[in-house]
Amino acid sequence: MSLLIECPHCHATNRLEAARLAELPNCGGCHQPLLSGAPLVATADNLPSILKYSKLPVVIDFWAPWCGPCQSFGPTFAAAAESMAGKVLFVKVDTEAQPALGQQHRVRSIPTLAVFEGGVELERVSGALSAGQFKAWLMQFL
Ligand SMILES: [Zn+2]
């Protein structure tokens, strides 16, 4: 199972075997860490592998383009992804583009934020959090 990940540094697209997520891979182009800076965009194809192979806790933002609170929370999630790079893996799931994932994870309202470790969901919250609330919530899982 391979993932396409855009390098947050040089923006080259890297094709990566999901199993290599556990090795905290570097970009093939600029050799800087791939899993830093920007959230990964997950699909039904790659999410199970991401959850299974990530060495870091994974936080998923279940969102949709038509959802106002999701839009306003987006920059908070992106900023946290940048400041907590290497501690938590940030993943976004567009529940409109990936309805099966929303159903599979029983997402009833958006945004929903869920934390996983070793493929197991630890906790979730619904609703857009402030930057401070989001960080305090995430710190519990580090
Ligand atoms: Zn790069």
Short mmCIF file of N, CA and C and ligand atoms in Angstrom, two decimals:
data_model
loop_
_atom_site.label_atom_id
_atom_site.label_comp_id
_atom_site.label_asym_id
_atom_site.label_seq_id
_atom_site.Cartn_x
_atom_site.Cartn_y
_atom_site.Cartn_z
N MET A 1 0.85 -1.19 0.00
CA MET A 1 0.00 0.00 0.00
C MET A 1 0.89 1.24 0.00
N SER A 2 0.78 2.07 -1.01
CA SER A 2 1.63 3.26 -1.00
C SER A 2 0.80 4.52 -0.85
N LEU A 3 1.43 5.50 -0.27
CA LEU A 3 0.79 6.79 0.00
C LEU A 3 1.49 7.84 -0.84
N LEU A 4 0.75 8.87 -1.23
CA LEU A 4 1.38 10.03 -1.85
C LEU A 4 1.42 11.13 -0.80
N ILE A 5 2.61 11.62 -0.53
CA ILE A 5 2.76 12.65 0.49
C ILE A 5 3.52 13.82 -0.11
N GLU A 6 2.93 15.00 0.02
CA GLU A 6 3.62 16.19 -0.46
C GLU A 6 4.60 16.64 0.60
N CYS A 7 5.85 16.86 0.19
CA CYS A 7 6.88 17.33 1.12
C CYS A 7 6.52 18.74 1.60
N PRO A 8 6.49 18.95 2.94
CA PRO A 8 6.15 20.28 3.45
C PRO A 8 7.27 21.31 3.20
N HIS A 9 8.45 20.83 2.82
CA HIS A 9 9.58 21.75 2.62
C HIS A 9 9.73 22.16 1.16
N CYS A 10 9.84 21.17 0.25
CA CYS A 10 10.09 21.50 -1.17
C CYS A 10 8.87 21.23 -2.05
N HIS A 11 7.78 20.67 -1.44
CA HIS A 11 6.52 20.42 -2.14
C HIS A 11 6.61 19.36 -3.24
N ALA A 12 7.68 18.57 -3.24
CA ALA A 12 7.74 17.43 -4.15
C ALA A 12 6.78 16.36 -3.65
N THR A 13 6.14 15.64 -4.57
CA THR A 13 5.27 14.53 -4.19
C THR A 13 6.11 13.27 -4.04
N ASN A 14 6.02 12.68 -2.87
CA ASN A 14 6.75 11.44 -2.58
C ASN A 14 5.78 10.28 -2.55
N ARG A 15 6.15 9.18 -3.21
CA ARG A 15 5.38 7.95 -3.09
C ARG A 15 6.09 7.08 -2.05
N LEU A 16 5.31 6.65 -1.08
CA LEU A 16 5.92 6.02 0.08
C LEU A 16 5.11 4.79 0.47
N GLU A 17 5.79 3.68 0.73
CA GLU A 17 5.09 2.51 1.26
C GLU A 17 4.61 2.84 2.67
N ALA A 18 3.36 2.48 2.97
CA ALA A 18 2.80 2.83 4.28
C ALA A 18 3.65 2.28 5.42
N ALA A 19 4.24 1.11 5.20
CA ALA A 19 5.04 0.51 6.27
C ALA A 19 6.22 1.40 6.65
N ARG A 20 6.65 2.26 5.72
CA ARG A 20 7.80 3.11 6.00
C ARG A 20 7.44 4.33 6.87
N LEU A 21 6.15 4.54 7.11
CA LEU A 21 5.76 5.64 8.01
C LEU A 21 6.45 5.49 9.36
N ALA A 22 6.62 4.24 9.78
CA ALA A 22 7.20 3.96 11.09
C ALA A 22 8.66 4.39 11.16
N GLU A 23 9.29 4.57 9.99
CA GLU A 23 10.71 4.95 9.97
C GLU A 23 10.91 6.47 9.93
N LEU A 24 9.83 7.23 10.04
CA LEU A 24 9.91 8.69 9.95
C LEU A 24 10.76 9.10 8.74
N PRO A 25 10.25 8.80 7.54
CA PRO A 25 11.03 8.96 6.32
C PRO A 25 11.36 10.42 5.97
N ASN A 26 12.42 10.55 5.19
CA ASN A 26 12.79 11.85 4.65
C ASN A 26 12.32 11.97 3.21
N CYS A 27 12.24 13.21 2.74
CA CYS A 27 11.86 13.51 1.37
C CYS A 27 12.95 13.01 0.41
N GLY A 28 12.52 12.38 -0.70
CA GLY A 28 13.47 11.92 -1.70
C GLY A 28 14.17 13.07 -2.40
N GLY A 29 13.54 14.25 -2.41
CA GLY A 29 14.12 15.40 -3.10
C GLY A 29 15.07 16.19 -2.21
N CYS A 30 14.55 16.71 -1.10
CA CYS A 30 15.37 17.63 -0.30
C CYS A 30 15.91 16.98 0.99
N HIS A 31 15.52 15.72 1.24
CA HIS A 31 16.04 14.95 2.38
C HIS A 31 15.66 15.51 3.74
N GLN A 32 14.65 16.35 3.79
CA GLN A 32 14.14 16.81 5.08
C GLN A 32 12.97 15.89 5.49
N PRO A 33 12.63 15.88 6.80
CA PRO A 33 11.58 14.95 7.25
C PRO A 33 10.24 15.22 6.55
N LEU A 34 9.63 14.13 6.05
CA LEU A 34 8.36 14.25 5.34
C LEU A 34 7.19 14.49 6.26
N LEU A 35 7.24 13.89 7.44
CA LEU A 35 6.08 13.94 8.33
C LEU A 35 6.19 15.13 9.26
N SER A 36 6.35 16.27 8.69
CA SER A 36 6.40 17.47 9.53
C SER A 36 5.73 18.59 8.79
N GLY A 37 5.22 19.48 9.53
CA GLY A 37 4.72 20.71 8.92
C GLY A 37 3.29 20.69 8.49
N ALA A 38 2.91 19.74 7.65
CA ALA A 38 1.58 19.79 7.07
C ALA A 38 0.81 18.49 7.34
N PRO A 39 -0.51 18.59 7.57
CA PRO A 39 -1.30 17.38 7.77
C PRO A 39 -1.29 16.50 6.52
N LEU A 40 -1.34 15.18 6.74
CA LEU A 40 -1.51 14.24 5.63
C LEU A 40 -2.99 14.20 5.26
N VAL A 41 -3.27 14.04 3.98
CA VAL A 41 -4.64 13.88 3.52
C VAL A 41 -4.90 12.40 3.34
N ALA A 42 -5.85 11.88 4.14
CA ALA A 42 -6.09 10.43 4.13
C ALA A 42 -7.27 10.07 3.23
N THR A 43 -7.19 8.86 2.69
CA THR A 43 -8.29 8.29 1.89
C THR A 43 -8.63 6.92 2.48
N ALA A 44 -9.71 6.34 1.98
CA ALA A 44 -10.10 5.00 2.44
C ALA A 44 -8.99 4.00 2.16
N ASP A 45 -8.19 4.25 1.12
CA ASP A 45 -7.10 3.33 0.78
C ASP A 45 -5.95 3.41 1.77
N ASN A 46 -5.60 4.62 2.16
CA ASN A 46 -4.37 4.70 2.97
C ASN A 46 -4.59 4.87 4.46
N LEU A 47 -5.79 5.24 4.90
CA LEU A 47 -5.97 5.49 6.34
C LEU A 47 -5.69 4.26 7.23
N PRO A 48 -6.17 3.07 6.85
CA PRO A 48 -5.86 1.92 7.73
C PRO A 48 -4.36 1.72 7.90
N SER A 49 -3.58 1.92 6.83
CA SER A 49 -2.12 1.76 6.93
C SER A 49 -1.50 2.85 7.77
N ILE A 50 -1.99 4.07 7.62
CA ILE A 50 -1.46 5.17 8.42
C ILE A 50 -1.68 4.87 9.90
N LEU A 51 -2.90 4.43 10.24
CA LEU A 51 -3.20 4.16 11.65
C LEU A 51 -2.38 2.99 12.17
N LYS A 52 -2.16 2.00 11.32
CA LYS A 52 -1.46 0.80 11.75
C LYS A 52 0.04 1.05 11.91
N TYR A 53 0.62 1.83 10.99
CA TYR A 53 2.08 1.91 10.94
C TYR A 53 2.66 3.16 11.59
N SER A 54 1.86 4.13 11.91
CA SER A 54 2.43 5.34 12.51
C SER A 54 3.02 5.02 13.88
N LYS A 55 4.23 5.50 14.09
CA LYS A 55 4.90 5.32 15.37
C LYS A 55 4.40 6.39 16.36
N LEU A 56 3.86 7.44 15.81
CA LEU A 56 3.37 8.56 16.63
C LEU A 56 1.87 8.42 16.85
N PRO A 57 1.35 9.04 17.92
CA PRO A 57 -0.11 9.15 18.02
C PRO A 57 -0.63 9.87 16.76
N VAL A 58 -1.80 9.47 16.29
CA VAL A 58 -2.38 10.07 15.09
C VAL A 58 -3.62 10.85 15.51
N VAL A 59 -3.72 12.10 15.08
CA VAL A 59 -4.95 12.85 15.31
C VAL A 59 -5.59 13.12 13.96
N ILE A 60 -6.88 12.77 13.86
CA ILE A 60 -7.61 12.96 12.61
C ILE A 60 -8.62 14.08 12.77
N ASP A 61 -8.61 14.97 11.79
CA ASP A 61 -9.63 16.00 11.66
C ASP A 61 -10.62 15.53 10.60
N PHE A 62 -11.81 15.06 11.05
CA PHE A 62 -12.88 14.71 10.11
C PHE A 62 -13.62 16.00 9.80
N TRP A 63 -13.63 16.39 8.53
CA TRP A 63 -14.17 17.68 8.14
C TRP A 63 -14.88 17.56 6.79
N ALA A 64 -15.48 18.65 6.34
CA ALA A 64 -16.05 18.69 4.99
C ALA A 64 -15.97 20.13 4.48
N PRO A 65 -15.84 20.29 3.16
CA PRO A 65 -15.66 21.63 2.58
C PRO A 65 -16.84 22.57 2.84
N TRP A 66 -18.08 22.00 2.99
CA TRP A 66 -19.26 22.86 3.14
C TRP A 66 -19.48 23.30 4.59
N CYS A 67 -18.64 22.83 5.51
CA CYS A 67 -18.87 23.05 6.94
C CYS A 67 -18.09 24.27 7.43
N GLY A 68 -18.83 25.31 7.82
CA GLY A 68 -18.18 26.56 8.25
C GLY A 68 -17.24 26.39 9.43
N PRO A 69 -17.69 25.73 10.53
CA PRO A 69 -16.78 25.54 11.67
C PRO A 69 -15.53 24.75 11.29
N CYS A 70 -15.68 23.81 10.32
CA CYS A 70 -14.49 23.05 9.86
C CYS A 70 -13.50 23.99 9.18
N GLN A 71 -14.05 24.88 8.35
CA GLN A 71 -13.20 25.84 7.64
C GLN A 71 -12.44 26.72 8.63
N SER A 72 -13.16 27.17 9.67
CA SER A 72 -12.48 28.08 10.60
C SER A 72 -11.50 27.32 11.49
N PHE A 73 -11.72 26.01 11.70
CA PHE A 73 -10.78 25.25 12.51
C PHE A 73 -9.55 24.82 11.70
N GLY A 74 -9.66 24.78 10.37
CA GLY A 74 -8.56 24.31 9.51
C GLY A 74 -7.21 24.92 9.81
N PRO A 75 -7.12 26.26 9.89
CA PRO A 75 -5.82 26.89 10.17
C PRO A 75 -5.26 26.53 11.55
N THR A 76 -6.16 26.32 12.55
CA THR A 76 -5.71 25.90 13.88
C THR A 76 -5.05 24.53 13.81
N PHE A 77 -5.69 23.63 13.05
CA PHE A 77 -5.16 22.27 12.89
C PHE A 77 -3.82 22.33 12.15
N ALA A 78 -3.75 23.14 11.10
CA ALA A 78 -2.51 23.25 10.31
C ALA A 78 -1.37 23.84 11.16
N ALA A 79 -1.70 24.84 11.99
CA ALA A 79 -0.67 25.46 12.82
C ALA A 79 -0.15 24.47 13.86
N ALA A 80 -1.07 23.67 14.43
CA ALA A 80 -0.65 22.66 15.42
C ALA A 80 0.21 21.60 14.75
N ALA A 81 -0.13 21.25 13.49
CA ALA A 81 0.66 20.25 12.75
C ALA A 81 2.10 20.75 12.59
N GLU A 82 2.24 22.03 12.41
CA GLU A 82 3.57 22.60 12.24
C GLU A 82 4.32 22.64 13.57
N SER A 83 3.63 23.10 14.62
CA SER A 83 4.34 23.27 15.89
C SER A 83 4.56 21.95 16.62
N MET A 84 3.75 20.93 16.34
CA MET A 84 3.91 19.64 17.03
C MET A 84 4.44 18.55 16.10
N ALA A 85 5.06 18.96 15.02
CA ALA A 85 5.64 17.99 14.07
C ALA A 85 6.62 17.08 14.79
N GLY A 86 6.54 15.79 14.50
CA GLY A 86 7.45 14.83 15.11
C GLY A 86 6.94 14.27 16.42
N LYS A 87 5.85 14.88 16.97
CA LYS A 87 5.26 14.37 18.22
C LYS A 87 3.93 13.68 17.96
N VAL A 88 3.17 14.25 17.03
CA VAL A 88 1.86 13.73 16.68
C VAL A 88 1.76 13.77 15.16
N LEU A 89 1.13 12.75 14.57
CA LEU A 89 0.90 12.76 13.12
C LEU A 89 -0.49 13.33 12.86
N PHE A 90 -0.55 14.40 12.10
CA PHE A 90 -1.81 15.09 11.82
C PHE A 90 -2.37 14.64 10.48
N VAL A 91 -3.64 14.22 10.50
CA VAL A 91 -4.27 13.66 9.31
C VAL A 91 -5.63 14.32 9.12
N LYS A 92 -5.95 14.63 7.86
CA LYS A 92 -7.26 15.19 7.56
C LYS A 92 -8.07 14.20 6.73
N VAL A 93 -9.34 14.02 7.10
CA VAL A 93 -10.25 13.19 6.33
C VAL A 93 -11.42 14.08 5.89
N ASP A 94 -11.55 14.25 4.57
CA ASP A 94 -12.67 14.98 3.99
C ASP A 94 -13.84 14.00 3.90
N THR A 95 -14.83 14.16 4.80
CA THR A 95 -15.92 13.17 4.88
C THR A 95 -16.88 13.27 3.70
N GLU A 96 -16.78 14.36 2.92
CA GLU A 96 -17.60 14.43 1.71
C GLU A 96 -16.94 13.61 0.59
N ALA A 97 -15.63 13.73 0.46
CA ALA A 97 -14.90 12.97 -0.55
C ALA A 97 -14.75 11.50 -0.15
N GLN A 98 -14.75 11.25 1.16
CA GLN A 98 -14.50 9.89 1.68
C GLN A 98 -15.64 9.48 2.63
N PRO A 99 -16.87 9.38 2.11
CA PRO A 99 -18.01 9.10 3.00
C PRO A 99 -17.87 7.77 3.76
N ALA A 100 -17.19 6.79 3.14
CA ALA A 100 -17.05 5.49 3.80
C ALA A 100 -16.25 5.62 5.09
N LEU A 101 -15.27 6.51 5.09
CA LEU A 101 -14.45 6.69 6.29
C LEU A 101 -15.25 7.33 7.41
N GLY A 102 -16.11 8.28 7.06
CA GLY A 102 -16.96 8.91 8.05
C GLY A 102 -17.88 7.88 8.70
N GLN A 103 -18.44 6.99 7.87
CA GLN A 103 -19.33 5.95 8.40
C GLN A 103 -18.58 4.95 9.26
N GLN A 104 -17.44 4.54 8.74
CA GLN A 104 -16.63 3.54 9.44
C GLN A 104 -16.24 4.03 10.83
N HIS A 105 -15.95 5.33 10.92
CA HIS A 105 -15.53 5.88 12.21
C HIS A 105 -16.69 6.54 12.95
N ARG A 106 -17.92 6.27 12.49
CA ARG A 106 -19.13 6.75 13.17
C ARG A 106 -19.07 8.25 13.47
N VAL A 107 -18.68 9.02 12.45
CA VAL A 107 -18.62 10.46 12.62
C VAL A 107 -20.02 11.02 12.40
N ARG A 108 -20.61 11.62 13.45
CA ARG A 108 -21.99 12.09 13.39
C ARG A 108 -22.07 13.59 13.23
N SER A 109 -21.03 14.29 13.63
CA SER A 109 -21.03 15.73 13.42
C SER A 109 -19.61 16.13 13.08
N ILE A 110 -19.46 17.22 12.37
CA ILE A 110 -18.13 17.68 12.02
C ILE A 110 -17.96 19.14 12.42
N PRO A 111 -16.76 19.60 12.74
CA PRO A 111 -15.58 18.73 12.77
C PRO A 111 -15.59 17.77 13.96
N THR A 112 -15.06 16.57 13.73
CA THR A 112 -14.76 15.64 14.82
C THR A 112 -13.27 15.41 14.81
N LEU A 113 -12.67 15.46 16.00
CA LEU A 113 -11.24 15.22 16.14
C LEU A 113 -11.08 13.93 16.93
N ALA A 114 -10.27 13.01 16.41
CA ALA A 114 -10.09 11.73 17.08
C ALA A 114 -8.61 11.38 17.14
N VAL A 115 -8.19 10.86 18.28
CA VAL A 115 -6.79 10.46 18.49
C VAL A 115 -6.69 8.94 18.51
N PHE A 116 -5.70 8.43 17.79
CA PHE A 116 -5.45 6.98 17.70
C PHE A 116 -4.04 6.68 18.11
N GLU A 117 -3.87 5.54 18.75
CA GLU A 117 -2.52 5.07 19.02
C GLU A 117 -2.51 3.56 18.75
N GLY A 118 -1.54 3.11 17.94
CA GLY A 118 -1.48 1.69 17.59
C GLY A 118 -2.76 1.21 16.92
N GLY A 119 -3.42 2.08 16.17
CA GLY A 119 -4.63 1.70 15.46
C GLY A 119 -5.89 1.72 16.30
N VAL A 120 -5.76 2.07 17.60
CA VAL A 120 -6.91 2.07 18.50
C VAL A 120 -7.30 3.52 18.82
N GLU A 121 -8.59 3.80 18.72
CA GLU A 121 -9.04 5.15 19.05
C GLU A 121 -9.03 5.35 20.55
N LEU A 122 -8.37 6.44 20.99
CA LEU A 122 -8.28 6.73 22.42
C LEU A 122 -9.40 7.67 22.85
N GLU A 123 -9.64 8.68 22.05
CA GLU A 123 -10.63 9.68 22.45
C GLU A 123 -11.03 10.52 21.26
N ARG A 124 -12.21 11.13 21.32
CA ARG A 124 -12.62 12.06 20.28
C ARG A 124 -13.37 13.23 20.89
N VAL A 125 -13.34 14.34 20.19
CA VAL A 125 -14.16 15.49 20.56
C VAL A 125 -14.82 16.00 19.29
N SER A 126 -16.00 16.58 19.46
CA SER A 126 -16.69 17.17 18.32
C SER A 126 -16.78 18.66 18.51
N GLY A 127 -16.73 19.37 17.39
CA GLY A 127 -16.82 20.83 17.44
C GLY A 127 -15.45 21.45 17.29
N ALA A 128 -15.44 22.67 16.76
CA ALA A 128 -14.18 23.38 16.54
C ALA A 128 -13.65 23.87 17.89
N LEU A 129 -12.42 23.51 18.21
CA LEU A 129 -11.79 23.96 19.45
C LEU A 129 -10.96 25.20 19.16
N SER A 130 -10.69 25.98 20.20
CA SER A 130 -9.73 27.07 20.04
C SER A 130 -8.34 26.44 19.98
N ALA A 131 -7.37 27.22 19.54
CA ALA A 131 -6.00 26.70 19.44
C ALA A 131 -5.52 26.19 20.80
N GLY A 132 -5.84 26.95 21.88
CA GLY A 132 -5.41 26.56 23.22
C GLY A 132 -6.07 25.27 23.69
N GLN A 133 -7.38 25.18 23.44
CA GLN A 133 -8.12 23.97 23.83
C GLN A 133 -7.59 22.75 23.08
N PHE A 134 -7.34 22.93 21.79
CA PHE A 134 -6.90 21.82 20.95
C PHE A 134 -5.54 21.31 21.43
N LYS A 135 -4.64 22.23 21.71
CA LYS A 135 -3.30 21.84 22.15
C LYS A 135 -3.35 21.15 23.52
N ALA A 136 -4.15 21.70 24.43
CA ALA A 136 -4.26 21.10 25.77
C ALA A 136 -4.83 19.69 25.66
N TRP A 137 -5.82 19.52 24.75
CA TRP A 137 -6.43 18.21 24.56
C TRP A 137 -5.40 17.22 24.01
N LEU A 138 -4.61 17.68 23.03
CA LEU A 138 -3.62 16.79 22.41
C LEU A 138 -2.48 16.41 23.37
N MET A 139 -2.13 17.34 24.26
CA MET A 139 -0.99 17.11 25.16
C MET A 139 -1.22 15.88 26.04
N GLN A 140 -2.49 15.56 26.30
CA GLN A 140 -2.80 14.38 27.13
C GLN A 140 -2.24 13.09 26.53
N PHE A 141 -2.05 13.08 25.21
CA PHE A 141 -1.73 11.82 24.54
C PHE A 141 -0.25 11.71 24.22
N LEU A 142 0.55 12.69 24.62
CA LEU A 142 1.99 12.65 24.33
C LEU A 142 2.75 11.87 25.40
ZN ZN B 1 11.36 17.84 0.07
#
